Coordinates of C-alpha atoms and ligand atoms in Angstrom, one line a residue:
M249 CA -7.3 29.7 9.0
E250 CA -6.2 32.4 11.7
M251 CA -2.8 32.0 12.1
D252 CA -1.4 31.9 15.1
L253 CA 1.4 34.8 16.4
K254 CA 0.9 34.7 19.6
N255 CA 3.2 32.0 21.2
H256 CA 5.3 32.5 18.1
R257 CA 8.6 33.7 18.3
S258 CA 11.8 33.4 16.6
S259 CA 14.8 33.8 17.5
S260 CA 18.6 33.4 17.1
V261 CA 19.5 32.4 20.1
F262 CA 22.7 29.4 20.3
F263 CA 20.4 26.0 20.3
P264 CA 23.4 23.7 20.6
A265 CA 22.1 21.6 18.2
V266 CA 21.1 22.7 14.9
V267 CA 24.4 25.2 15.7
L268 CA 26.7 23.2 13.0
L269 CA 23.3 23.3 10.9
W270 CA 23.2 27.6 11.7
L271 CA 26.6 27.9 10.5
R272 CA 26.7 25.9 7.1
C273 CA 23.2 28.1 6.7
A274 CA 23.1 31.4 8.4
T275 CA 19.4 32.4 7.0
A276 CA 18.3 29.1 9.0
E277 CA 16.2 30.0 11.8
I278 CA 14.7 28.8 15.2
H279 CA 11.1 29.1 16.0
F280 CA 9.3 28.6 19.2
H281 CA 6.5 27.8 20.2
E282 CA 4.0 27.1 23.8
F283 CA 1.3 24.8 22.8
V284 CA -0.4 24.0 26.7
V285 CA -2.9 21.0 26.1
Q286 CA -6.9 21.6 28.0
A287 CA -9.6 21.2 28.2
T288 CA -11.7 23.8 25.7
A289 CA -15.4 24.9 25.9
V290 CA -16.3 24.4 21.9
K291 CA -19.6 25.1 20.3
R292 CA -20.1 23.5 17.3
L293 CA -24.4 23.1 16.2
C294 CA -25.3 24.7 18.6
E295 CA -24.1 22.9 21.0
T296 CA -20.8 23.9 23.6
R297 CA -19.3 20.6 24.3
S298 CA -15.7 20.5 26.2
I299 CA -12.6 18.8 23.7
I300 CA -8.9 19.3 24.4
T301 CA -7.9 21.6 22.1
V302 CA -3.5 22.6 22.1
N303 CA -3.5 27.1 23.2
G304 CA -7.5 26.5 23.1
Q305 CA -7.7 26.8 19.0
Y306 CA -9.6 24.1 16.6
P307 CA -8.1 23.5 15.1
G308 CA -4.9 24.0 16.5
P309 CA -2.3 26.6 15.7
T310 CA -0.3 26.3 12.5
I311 CA 2.9 26.1 12.5
E312 CA 5.5 28.1 9.7
A313 CA 8.3 27.4 9.1
R314 CA 10.7 27.6 6.4
N315 CA 13.0 24.7 4.7
G316 CA 16.1 24.5 7.3
D317 CA 14.2 25.6 10.5
A318 CA 14.4 24.1 13.9
L319 CA 11.7 24.2 16.0
V320 CA 11.3 24.4 19.8
V321 CA 7.7 23.3 20.5
D322 CA 7.5 23.4 24.7
V323 CA 4.3 21.2 25.1
V324 CA 2.7 21.8 28.8
N325 CA -0.2 19.1 29.7
R326 CA -3.0 20.7 31.4
A327 CA -5.7 18.2 30.4
K328 CA -6.2 15.5 32.3
Y329 CA -5.6 12.7 29.5
N330 CA -2.1 11.4 28.0
V331 CA -0.5 12.8 25.8
T332 CA 2.1 13.1 23.4
I333 CA 2.8 15.3 20.2
H334 CA 3.8 13.5 16.7
W335 CA 4.4 15.5 13.8
H336 CA 3.4 14.1 10.6
G337 CA 5.7 13.9 7.4
I338 CA 8.5 15.7 9.5
R339 CA 11.0 13.2 8.6
Q340 CA 13.5 13.8 12.7
L341 CA 16.4 12.8 11.4
R342 CA 18.0 11.6 14.0
T343 CA 16.1 12.8 16.5
A344 CA 13.6 10.4 16.8
W345 CA 13.5 11.5 20.9
A346 CA 10.8 13.7 19.1
D347 CA 9.0 12.0 16.7
G348 CA 5.7 11.3 19.6
P349 CA 4.3 7.9 18.8
E350 CA 3.1 7.4 22.7
F351 CA 5.5 4.3 23.8
V352 CA 7.7 3.9 20.7
T353 CA 10.1 6.9 20.7
Q354 CA 9.1 8.2 24.3
C355 CA 6.5 7.8 26.9
P356 CA 3.7 9.6 27.5
I357 CA 3.5 13.2 28.5
R358 CA 1.1 12.9 32.1
P359 CA -1.1 15.3 33.1
G360 CA 0.5 18.0 34.4
G361 CA 3.9 17.2 33.3
S362 CA 5.6 19.3 30.1
Y363 CA 7.8 18.8 26.8
T364 CA 10.5 20.4 24.9
Y365 CA 9.7 19.2 21.2
R366 CA 13.3 19.8 19.5
F367 CA 14.0 18.8 15.9
R368 CA 15.0 19.9 12.2
I369 CA 13.5 20.2 9.2
E370 CA 16.2 19.7 6.9
E371 CA 15.2 19.6 2.9
Q372 CA 11.9 19.0 2.9
E373 CA 9.0 21.9 1.5
G374 CA 5.6 22.1 1.5
T375 CA 2.9 21.1 3.6
L376 CA 2.8 18.6 6.7
W377 CA 1.0 18.6 9.7
W378 CA 1.1 18.0 13.3
H379 CA -1.1 15.7 15.9
A380 CA -1.5 14.2 18.9
H381 CA -0.1 10.1 19.5
S382 CA -1.8 9.1 22.2
S383 CA -5.5 7.6 21.8
W384 CA -8.0 9.3 20.2
L385 CA -7.0 11.9 21.0
R386 CA -5.4 13.6 17.7
A387 CA -9.7 13.9 17.0
T388 CA -9.5 17.5 17.8
V389 CA -5.5 17.9 18.6
H390 CA -3.7 18.8 15.5
G391 CA -3.1 20.9 13.4
A392 CA -0.5 22.3 9.9
I393 CA 2.6 23.2 9.9
V394 CA 4.2 24.7 6.6
V395 CA 6.6 25.3 4.9
Y396 CA 7.7 27.7 3.4
P397 CA 11.5 27.8 0.6
K398 CA 14.3 28.5 1.9
L399 CA 15.1 32.8 2.0
G400 CA 15.8 33.2 -1.1
S401 CA 14.8 30.4 -3.3
S402 CA 11.1 30.4 -3.8
Y403 CA 8.2 27.7 -5.0
P404 CA 8.5 25.4 -8.2
F405 CA 5.6 27.4 -9.5
L406 CA 4.9 31.0 -10.7
N407 CA 4.0 32.5 -7.0
P408 CA 0.0 32.0 -5.8
D409 CA -1.8 36.0 -5.1
R410 CA -2.7 33.8 -1.5
E411 CA -2.9 31.1 0.3
H412 CA -5.0 29.1 2.4
R413 CA -4.9 26.3 4.9
V414 CA -7.6 23.8 4.8
I415 CA -8.1 21.0 7.3
L416 CA -10.3 18.9 6.9
G417 CA -10.9 16.9 9.8
N418 CA -14.6 15.8 12.2
S419 CA -16.7 16.8 13.9
V420 CA -17.1 16.2 18.0
N421 CA -20.1 16.5 19.0
G422 CA -23.6 17.3 17.9
F423 CA -26.7 16.1 15.8
A424 CA -25.7 15.2 12.1
I425 CA -28.6 16.6 9.4
N426 CA -28.3 14.4 6.1
F427 CA -28.8 16.6 3.2
Q428 CA -28.6 15.3 -0.1
I429 CA -28.2 16.8 -3.4
V430 CA -30.0 16.4 -6.4
S431 CA -28.4 17.4 -9.8
N432 CA -27.1 20.2 -8.3
W433 CA -29.0 21.6 -6.0
L434 CA -29.8 20.8 -2.4
K435 CA -33.3 19.4 -1.3
L436 CA -34.1 19.1 2.8
T437 CA -34.1 15.2 3.9
W438 CA -34.0 15.6 7.5
S439 CA -33.6 12.8 8.0
S440 CA -30.9 12.5 11.7
T441 CA -28.6 10.0 11.0
G442 CA -28.0 9.1 14.6
E443 CA -24.4 8.1 14.9
W444 CA -23.2 11.6 17.2
W445 CA -20.0 11.6 20.2
N446 CA -21.8 12.7 22.7
E447 CA -18.9 11.6 24.8
D448 CA -15.8 12.5 23.8
P449 CA -13.5 10.5 21.3
V450 CA -11.2 9.1 24.0
R451 CA -14.2 7.4 25.2
V452 CA -15.5 6.6 22.4
I453 CA -12.3 4.3 21.4
E454 CA -12.3 3.4 24.8
R455 CA -15.4 1.7 25.0
A456 CA -15.1 0.3 21.7
L457 CA -11.8 -1.0 23.1
R458 CA -13.4 -2.7 26.5
T459 CA -16.0 -4.2 24.7
G460 CA -14.9 -5.4 21.4
A461 CA -17.0 -3.4 19.3
D462 CA -17.0 -1.1 15.9
P463 CA -15.8 2.2 18.0
N464 CA -19.0 5.2 16.7
V465 CA -19.0 7.2 14.1
S466 CA -18.2 11.1 14.2
D467 CA -21.8 12.9 13.2
A468 CA -20.4 16.1 11.2
L469 CA -17.1 16.0 9.1
T470 CA -15.4 19.7 9.1
I471 CA -13.1 22.5 7.3
N472 CA -11.2 24.0 9.7
G473 CA -13.1 23.0 12.5
Q474 CA -16.5 24.4 11.2
P475 CA -18.8 21.5 10.0
G476 CA -20.3 23.2 7.2
D477 CA -24.1 24.5 5.9
L478 CA -25.5 21.4 6.0
Y479 CA -26.2 20.1 8.7
K480 CA -28.7 21.2 11.8
C481 CA -27.9 24.9 13.0
S482 CA -23.9 25.2 11.7
R483 CA -24.4 28.2 8.7
K484 CA -22.9 31.2 10.7
E485 CA -20.0 29.0 11.5
T486 CA -19.3 28.0 7.6
T487 CA -15.9 28.7 6.9
V488 CA -15.0 31.3 4.0
F489 CA -12.0 31.5 1.9
P490 CA -11.9 35.2 0.2
V491 CA -10.5 34.8 -3.2
R492 CA -9.8 37.7 -5.7
S493 CA -10.7 37.2 -9.3
G494 CA -8.2 36.1 -11.7
E495 CA -5.8 35.9 -8.6
T496 CA -3.7 32.7 -8.4
N497 CA -4.5 30.4 -4.6
L498 CA -2.3 27.9 -3.3
F499 CA -4.5 26.0 -1.0
R500 CA -2.4 24.1 1.9
F501 CA -5.5 19.9 2.4
V502 CA -4.7 17.9 5.4
N503 CA -6.4 15.1 5.9
A504 CA -7.0 15.2 9.6
A505 CA -10.1 13.0 9.6
L506 CA -10.2 10.4 12.6
N507 CA -11.2 7.4 9.9
S508 CA -12.9 8.7 6.7
E509 CA -10.8 8.9 3.5
L510 CA -12.4 12.5 2.1
F511 CA -12.8 13.1 -1.0
V512 CA -12.9 17.0 -2.0
G513 CA -14.0 19.0 -5.0
V514 CA -14.5 23.0 -5.3
A515 CA -17.6 24.3 -7.4
G516 CA -16.7 25.8 -10.5
H517 CA -13.4 24.9 -10.3
S518 CA -10.5 23.0 -12.1
M519 CA -7.4 22.4 -9.2
T520 CA -3.8 22.1 -10.5
V521 CA -2.0 19.8 -7.9
V522 CA 1.8 20.9 -7.0
A523 CA 2.5 18.5 -3.9
A524 CA 1.8 16.3 -2.0
D525 CA 3.4 15.1 2.3
G526 CA 5.4 17.5 1.4
V527 CA 7.4 16.4 -1.9
Y528 CA 6.7 18.9 -5.2
V529 CA 4.9 16.2 -7.3
K530 CA 5.1 16.4 -11.3
H531 CA 1.4 18.4 -12.2
F532 CA -1.3 17.8 -12.7
N533 CA -5.7 18.9 -13.2
A534 CA -8.0 17.9 -10.9
T535 CA -11.8 19.0 -10.5
I536 CA -11.7 16.0 -7.7
L537 CA -9.1 15.1 -4.7
M538 CA -9.0 12.5 -2.3
L539 CA -7.1 12.2 0.5
A540 CA -6.4 9.9 2.7
P541 CA -5.9 10.1 6.9
G542 CA -2.6 11.5 6.9
Q543 CA -1.8 12.8 3.6
T544 CA -1.8 15.9 2.5
T545 CA -2.0 17.7 -1.3
D546 CA -1.4 21.9 -1.9
V547 CA -3.2 22.4 -5.7
L548 CA -3.3 25.6 -7.1
L549 CA -6.6 27.3 -8.2
T550 CA -7.2 30.3 -10.1
A551 CA -10.2 32.0 -9.3
D552 CA -11.3 32.3 -13.1
S553 CA -15.1 31.6 -12.8
P554 CA -17.7 34.4 -13.4
A555 CA -17.5 36.3 -9.7
G556 CA -20.1 34.4 -6.5
C557 CA -19.4 32.2 -4.5
Y558 CA -18.4 28.4 -5.1
Y559 CA -18.8 25.8 -2.5
M560 CA -16.2 23.7 -0.9
A561 CA -17.4 20.2 -0.4
A562 CA -15.8 16.7 0.9
H563 CA -17.7 13.7 2.2
A564 CA -16.6 9.7 2.6
Y565 CA -14.4 8.0 0.4
E566 CA -16.0 4.8 1.9
S567 CA -14.4 0.7 0.3
A568 CA -15.4 -1.3 2.8
R569 CA -18.3 -3.1 2.2
D570 CA -21.6 -3.4 4.7
T571 CA -20.0 -0.7 7.4
T572 CA -21.2 2.2 9.0
F573 CA -19.1 6.1 8.3
D574 CA -19.9 9.1 8.6
N575 CA -21.9 10.2 4.9
T576 CA -22.0 14.0 6.0
T577 CA -21.2 16.7 4.1
T578 CA -18.2 19.4 5.3
T579 CA -18.7 22.8 3.0
A580 CA -17.0 25.6 3.5
I581 CA -17.8 29.0 1.1
L582 CA -14.9 30.5 -1.8
N583 CA -16.6 34.2 -1.8
Y584 CA -15.2 36.2 -4.5
L585 CA -14.4 40.2 -3.6
D586 CA -15.2 42.6 -5.7
P587 CA -12.5 45.3 -7.0
N588 CA -12.4 47.2 -4.1
G589 CA -11.7 44.0 -1.4
Y590 CA -15.3 44.2 -0.7
P591 CA -17.6 40.2 -0.2
Y592 CA -19.4 39.7 -4.0
A593 CA -22.0 38.3 -1.1
P594 CA -22.1 37.7 2.3
P595 CA -22.4 33.9 2.7
A596 CA -24.4 33.4 5.3
K597 CA -27.4 35.5 3.4
V598 CA -26.0 33.8 0.2
V599 CA -27.8 30.7 2.0
A600 CA -30.2 31.8 4.3
N601 CA -31.5 33.0 0.9
R602 CA -32.1 29.4 -0.9
T603 CA -32.5 30.6 -4.0
R604 CA -29.4 32.0 -4.9
L605 CA -27.3 28.9 -3.4
P606 CA -24.4 28.9 -4.4
A607 CA -22.7 26.1 -7.1
F608 CA -22.0 22.9 -5.7
P609 CA -19.5 20.3 -7.1
V610 CA -20.0 16.7 -8.1
L611 CA -17.9 13.8 -5.8
P612 CA -17.9 10.3 -6.1
D613 CA -19.6 7.8 -4.5
F614 CA -18.9 7.3 -2.1
N615 CA -17.8 4.2 -2.9
D616 CA -16.2 5.1 -5.8
T617 CA -12.7 3.2 -5.5
C618 CA -12.4 3.8 -9.7
A619 CA -12.5 7.3 -8.5
A620 CA -10.1 7.1 -5.4
Y621 CA -7.8 4.6 -7.1
A622 CA -7.4 6.7 -10.5
F623 CA -6.9 9.8 -8.1
A624 CA -4.1 8.4 -6.4
S625 CA -2.3 6.6 -9.1
R626 CA -1.7 10.2 -11.1
F627 CA 1.5 11.3 -8.8
R628 CA 4.9 11.2 -10.1
S629 CA 8.1 13.1 -8.5
A630 CA 8.8 15.8 -9.9
V631 CA 12.0 15.4 -10.4
P632 CA 13.6 12.6 -12.1
V633 CA 14.5 9.7 -9.0
T634 CA 17.3 7.5 -8.3
L635 CA 16.1 5.1 -6.8
P636 CA 18.0 3.5 -3.9
G637 CA 18.8 -0.1 -5.0
P638 CA 19.9 -3.1 -4.5
V639 CA 17.5 -4.1 -1.9
D640 CA 18.7 -5.4 0.7
H641 CA 15.2 -7.0 2.7
H642 CA 12.6 -7.8 0.8
L643 CA 9.6 -7.3 3.1
F644 CA 5.7 -8.6 2.4
F645 CA 3.7 -7.8 5.6
T646 CA 0.3 -7.9 5.1
V647 CA -2.1 -5.6 6.3
G648 CA -6.2 -6.2 7.7
L649 CA -8.2 -6.7 10.2
G650 CA -9.7 -9.9 12.4
L651 CA -11.5 -11.5 14.4
F652 CA -10.4 -12.3 19.1
D653 CA -13.1 -15.2 19.1
C654 CA -15.0 -14.0 23.2
P655 CA -13.7 -15.5 26.4
A656 CA -15.6 -17.2 28.3
G657 CA -18.4 -15.7 30.6
K658 CA -17.6 -12.2 28.9
V659 CA -19.5 -11.1 26.5
C660 CA -18.9 -9.2 23.3
G661 CA -19.7 -6.3 21.0
G662 CA -17.5 -7.8 17.7
P663 CA -19.1 -9.3 14.7
N664 CA -21.5 -12.0 15.7
G665 CA -20.3 -11.3 19.9
T666 CA -16.6 -11.7 19.2
I667 CA -13.7 -8.7 19.3
L668 CA -12.4 -6.7 16.5
T669 CA -9.2 -6.3 16.1
A670 CA -6.5 -6.2 13.1
S671 CA -3.0 -6.5 12.1
M672 CA 0.0 -6.7 10.0
N673 CA 1.7 -10.2 8.6
N674 CA -0.7 -11.8 11.6
V675 CA 1.0 -9.9 14.8
S676 CA -1.7 -7.3 15.9
F677 CA 0.6 -4.7 17.2
Q678 CA 0.8 -4.5 21.3
T679 CA 1.6 -0.8 22.6
P680 CA 4.1 -1.6 25.5
T681 CA 3.3 0.5 29.1
R682 CA 6.2 -0.4 31.0
A683 CA 8.9 1.8 29.0
S684 CA 9.9 3.7 25.2
I685 CA 11.0 0.6 22.2
L686 CA 13.5 3.2 22.2
E687 CA 14.3 4.0 25.2
A688 CA 14.0 -0.3 26.4
Y689 CA 16.1 -0.7 23.4
L690 CA 18.8 1.4 24.0
R691 CA 19.0 0.8 27.6
G692 CA 18.4 -2.5 27.7
V693 CA 15.2 -3.2 29.2
P694 CA 14.0 -6.2 29.1
A695 CA 10.5 -8.3 27.7
V696 CA 9.8 -4.8 26.5
F697 CA 9.8 -6.3 22.4
T698 CA 10.8 -9.1 20.7
A699 CA 12.9 -8.2 17.4
D700 CA 11.9 -11.2 15.1
F701 CA 9.3 -9.0 13.4
P702 CA 8.4 -12.0 10.6
A703 CA 9.6 -10.6 7.2
V704 CA 7.0 -12.2 5.4
P705 CA 2.9 -13.5 6.4
P706 CA 3.6 -16.9 8.7
V707 CA 1.1 -19.0 5.9
R708 CA 0.8 -17.9 2.9
F709 CA -3.7 -18.0 2.2
N710 CA -5.3 -16.4 -1.1
Y711 CA -5.0 -13.3 0.5
T712 CA -7.7 -11.7 -1.1
A713 CA -10.2 -14.0 -1.6
E714 CA -14.4 -14.1 -1.5
S715 CA -13.7 -15.9 2.4
V716 CA -10.6 -17.0 3.9
S717 CA -10.7 -19.4 6.1
R718 CA -11.9 -18.6 9.9
D719 CA -8.4 -20.3 11.0
L720 CA -6.6 -17.4 9.7
W721 CA -8.8 -14.5 11.7
Q722 CA -6.8 -14.7 14.9
P723 CA -3.6 -12.6 14.7
T724 CA -1.6 -12.4 17.7
V725 CA -1.1 -9.9 19.6
A726 CA 2.8 -9.2 21.1
T727 CA 5.7 -5.6 20.0
K728 CA 7.5 -7.0 17.7
V729 CA 9.8 -4.8 15.7
Y730 CA 12.2 -5.5 12.5
Q731 CA 15.3 -4.6 13.5
V732 CA 17.6 -3.1 10.9
K733 CA 21.0 -2.0 9.9
Y734 CA 21.4 2.5 9.0
G735 CA 21.7 2.3 5.7
S736 CA 19.8 -0.9 4.3
V737 CA 17.5 -0.6 1.5
L738 CA 13.9 -1.8 2.4
E739 CA 11.5 -3.0 -0.3
V740 CA 8.2 -3.4 1.6
V741 CA 4.6 -5.5 0.0
M742 CA 2.1 -4.3 1.9
Q743 CA -0.6 -6.8 0.1
G744 CA -4.6 -6.2 2.4
T745 CA -6.3 -8.5 3.2
S746 CA -10.0 -9.6 2.9
I747 CA -10.1 -11.2 6.5
L748 CA -13.5 -9.9 7.6
T749 CA -13.9 -7.1 5.7
S750 CA -11.4 -5.7 2.7
E751 CA -10.7 -2.2 3.0
D752 CA -8.2 0.6 2.0
H753 CA -5.7 1.3 4.4
P754 CA -3.2 4.3 4.5
M755 CA -0.3 3.1 5.6
H756 CA 1.4 5.5 7.3
I757 CA 6.2 4.4 8.2
H758 CA 6.9 8.3 10.1
G759 CA 10.5 8.3 10.3
Y760 CA 10.2 8.1 6.2
H761 CA 9.2 9.2 3.0
F762 CA 9.1 6.6 0.8
Y763 CA 9.0 5.9 -3.2
V764 CA 5.7 4.7 -3.9
L765 CA 6.5 2.3 -7.0
A766 CA 3.3 1.1 -8.2
T767 CA -0.8 -0.2 -6.2
G768 CA -2.7 -2.5 -7.3
F769 CA -6.0 -4.9 -7.3
G770 CA -5.6 -8.1 -5.8
N771 CA -2.9 -10.1 -4.8
F772 CA 0.8 -9.2 -5.0
D773 CA 2.5 -11.0 -8.0
R774 CA 6.2 -10.2 -7.9
R775 CA 6.5 -12.1 -11.9
R776 CA 3.6 -10.3 -13.3
D777 CA 3.3 -7.4 -11.0
A778 CA 7.7 -5.9 -11.0
A779 CA 6.8 -4.4 -15.1
R780 CA 4.6 -2.4 -13.7
F781 CA 6.7 -0.9 -11.1
N782 CA 7.3 3.1 -11.6
L783 CA 11.6 3.1 -11.8
V784 CA 11.3 6.8 -13.5
D785 CA 9.4 8.6 -11.3
P786 CA 8.0 7.7 -8.6
P787 CA 5.9 9.3 -6.0
L788 CA 7.9 10.4 -2.3
R789 CA 5.0 10.3 0.0
N790 CA 4.7 9.6 3.5
T791 CA 1.0 7.8 4.2
V792 CA 0.8 5.4 0.8
G793 CA -3.3 4.1 0.7
V794 CA -3.3 0.4 -0.6
P795 CA -6.2 -0.6 -2.1
V796 CA -9.2 -2.0 -1.0
N797 CA -8.2 -5.9 -2.2
G798 CA -5.0 -5.0 -2.8
W799 CA -1.4 -4.4 -2.8
A800 CA 1.7 -1.7 -2.2
V801 CA 5.1 -1.3 -3.0
V802 CA 7.1 1.4 -1.2
R803 CA 11.1 1.6 -1.2
F804 CA 12.9 3.5 1.2
V805 CA 17.1 3.8 2.6
A806 CA 17.1 3.4 6.4
D807 CA 18.9 6.3 7.0
N808 CA 17.9 7.2 9.6
P809 CA 18.2 6.0 13.2
G810 CA 15.7 4.9 15.8
A811 CA 12.5 3.0 16.5
W812 CA 9.6 4.2 13.9
L813 CA 6.2 2.8 14.0
V814 CA 4.4 2.0 10.8
H815 CA 1.0 2.3 11.0
C816 CA -3.1 2.5 9.5
H817 CA -3.9 6.0 9.9
L818 CA -7.9 4.8 10.1
E819 CA -7.6 5.9 13.7
D820 CA -9.8 2.1 14.6
H821 CA -7.6 0.1 12.6
M822 CA -4.6 1.6 14.6
S823 CA -5.4 1.1 18.1
W824 CA -7.0 -3.0 16.7
G825 CA -3.4 -2.8 16.3
L826 CA -2.6 -2.5 12.7
A827 CA 1.0 -1.7 13.1
M828 CA 4.8 -2.8 13.9
V829 CA 8.0 -1.4 14.4
F830 CA 11.3 -0.6 12.7
L831 CA 14.4 -0.6 14.6
V832 CA 17.0 1.7 13.7
E833 CA 20.5 1.0 14.0
N834 CA 23.1 3.8 14.3
G835 CA 25.8 4.0 11.9
V836 CA 29.4 5.2 11.8
G837 CA 29.4 8.3 13.7
E838 CA 27.8 11.2 15.0
S839 CA 25.7 11.9 11.4
Q840 CA 24.3 8.8 11.5
S841 CA 23.8 8.5 15.2
L842 CA 20.6 9.1 17.0
E843 CA 21.2 12.4 19.0
P844 CA 21.2 12.1 23.3
P845 CA 17.9 11.6 24.5
P846 CA 16.7 15.2 25.8
A847 CA 16.9 15.5 29.6
D848 CA 13.0 16.7 30.3
L849 CA 12.1 13.3 27.8
P850 CA 8.4 12.4 29.8
P851 CA 9.6 9.6 32.1
C852 CA 8.3 5.9 32.3
V853 CA 7.1 5.5 35.1
Ligands
C2O1055 CU1 0.0 10.7 11.5 CU2 1.7 7.9 13.2 O1 1.3 9.2 12.8

């Protein structure tokens, strides 16, 4: 995708918050950006819609920085919605005020308002991303964050010849036409999926929450904002990645889709995975990647196939049974350049002439949990790990869906006239509306939250049973946090439940990266499963897939004071309350304490 350098300038002006860092590390830079959140007319699939963008771009501008740099992003809200921006995967050490989730670390930027996010990138390298953290605005308000090694240091692999960013997302409108791929060939079946968002995603989720129903699924998936060749009226807009024979390319994948975990592959090429979630990993080869929303994966791909055009394609991994989902396939094209730098063939012509269609990758079936699990299990830390310990808090959190009965006199749109919901440890997270949790904590505002999030489920049951008693389907709605001292070691078992339906839940923890010690299926049983913990080289991630009908165990040190949202990165689940908050207290002295709130922190009323 193209770089936006328009609003980007770097400077060495005095900036108190990073002055210490600055002196320690004379090569660090401060990057200034202006993000104007605004309604923008965007044409996709032959229709023009007004969507919310940053600076008129979809996907939004890429932020480029080096490990150790600081960022100052002035966000100006010219849209009609409240907005906040989250810097997904940036640790925000001591700067929780810049983390972004609405009513957790800040009140939203109201229409007409602005807020300047100031934060540092400390010991992180690779691909991260930013996105809106209000309602469903992140559908179109998102972009990549690329963190290069410090000046004078390099990648822990041979320098690639070329770099590409690949942002996987949802399209916002249009007609989805379903092509079925048969033995590496395309046969047109022209069956419209019927589901398409003819309104903006904020309205889609608002209506769903009002009625209790499942929100509409998106109409199309996208690669760098373009649906690709398999939809009606989309061919001219397909994303093309130029490659040159023999060269090694670094592809940085981000799954920015709202509700779709995605398989992605490139015809005729295998990939070497080198990083995930902004952390280097032990290299491994793969022909298919799987990314859950929130996750990033960096791969090396050598252009060693015969010169030509090759499809990159992505479609959903859908682990829930009997559900509707966006089952379309998005494509981009890898186009080899000839020795003079001219494209091997203009892709539009290649596609128009069906006798010379580019080769198509073979993607796993939508419900291929084995493929998804096998891929996720291959990640290992690149460097030996000294695991934090001993564990101060052994936590066991259920993660799953639920149903409320419909209040008398109301008509509800959930299954059999109910209301869909979701919870952790039977608490469905209610987002505050009067103050952010972090401000309420520090200023002593009463009745915004309670610090009694349970360490274990209130009732133990067979979490993954075929049928869980109906009595356990209705969670409590509340704003509960789990409070810990600075420096505590937390080990969290996240246990999926089969209430209503079991499903893979990509769980994201703000403000931290955590070691994934193990994942598995069924009910977690410490006596049996502790033997499977990887205590040698567990991967460090910010988003982990809790396998469908299974569990994941993660461990981290609470060394970052603040209020940190933990949630499922499937946007519908988060909207239903699949979230909680870790409240981490200040430690001793300035270096272990939250910085004071910025003067321009958006007011709450
Ligand atoms: Cu990328 Cu709270 O999210």
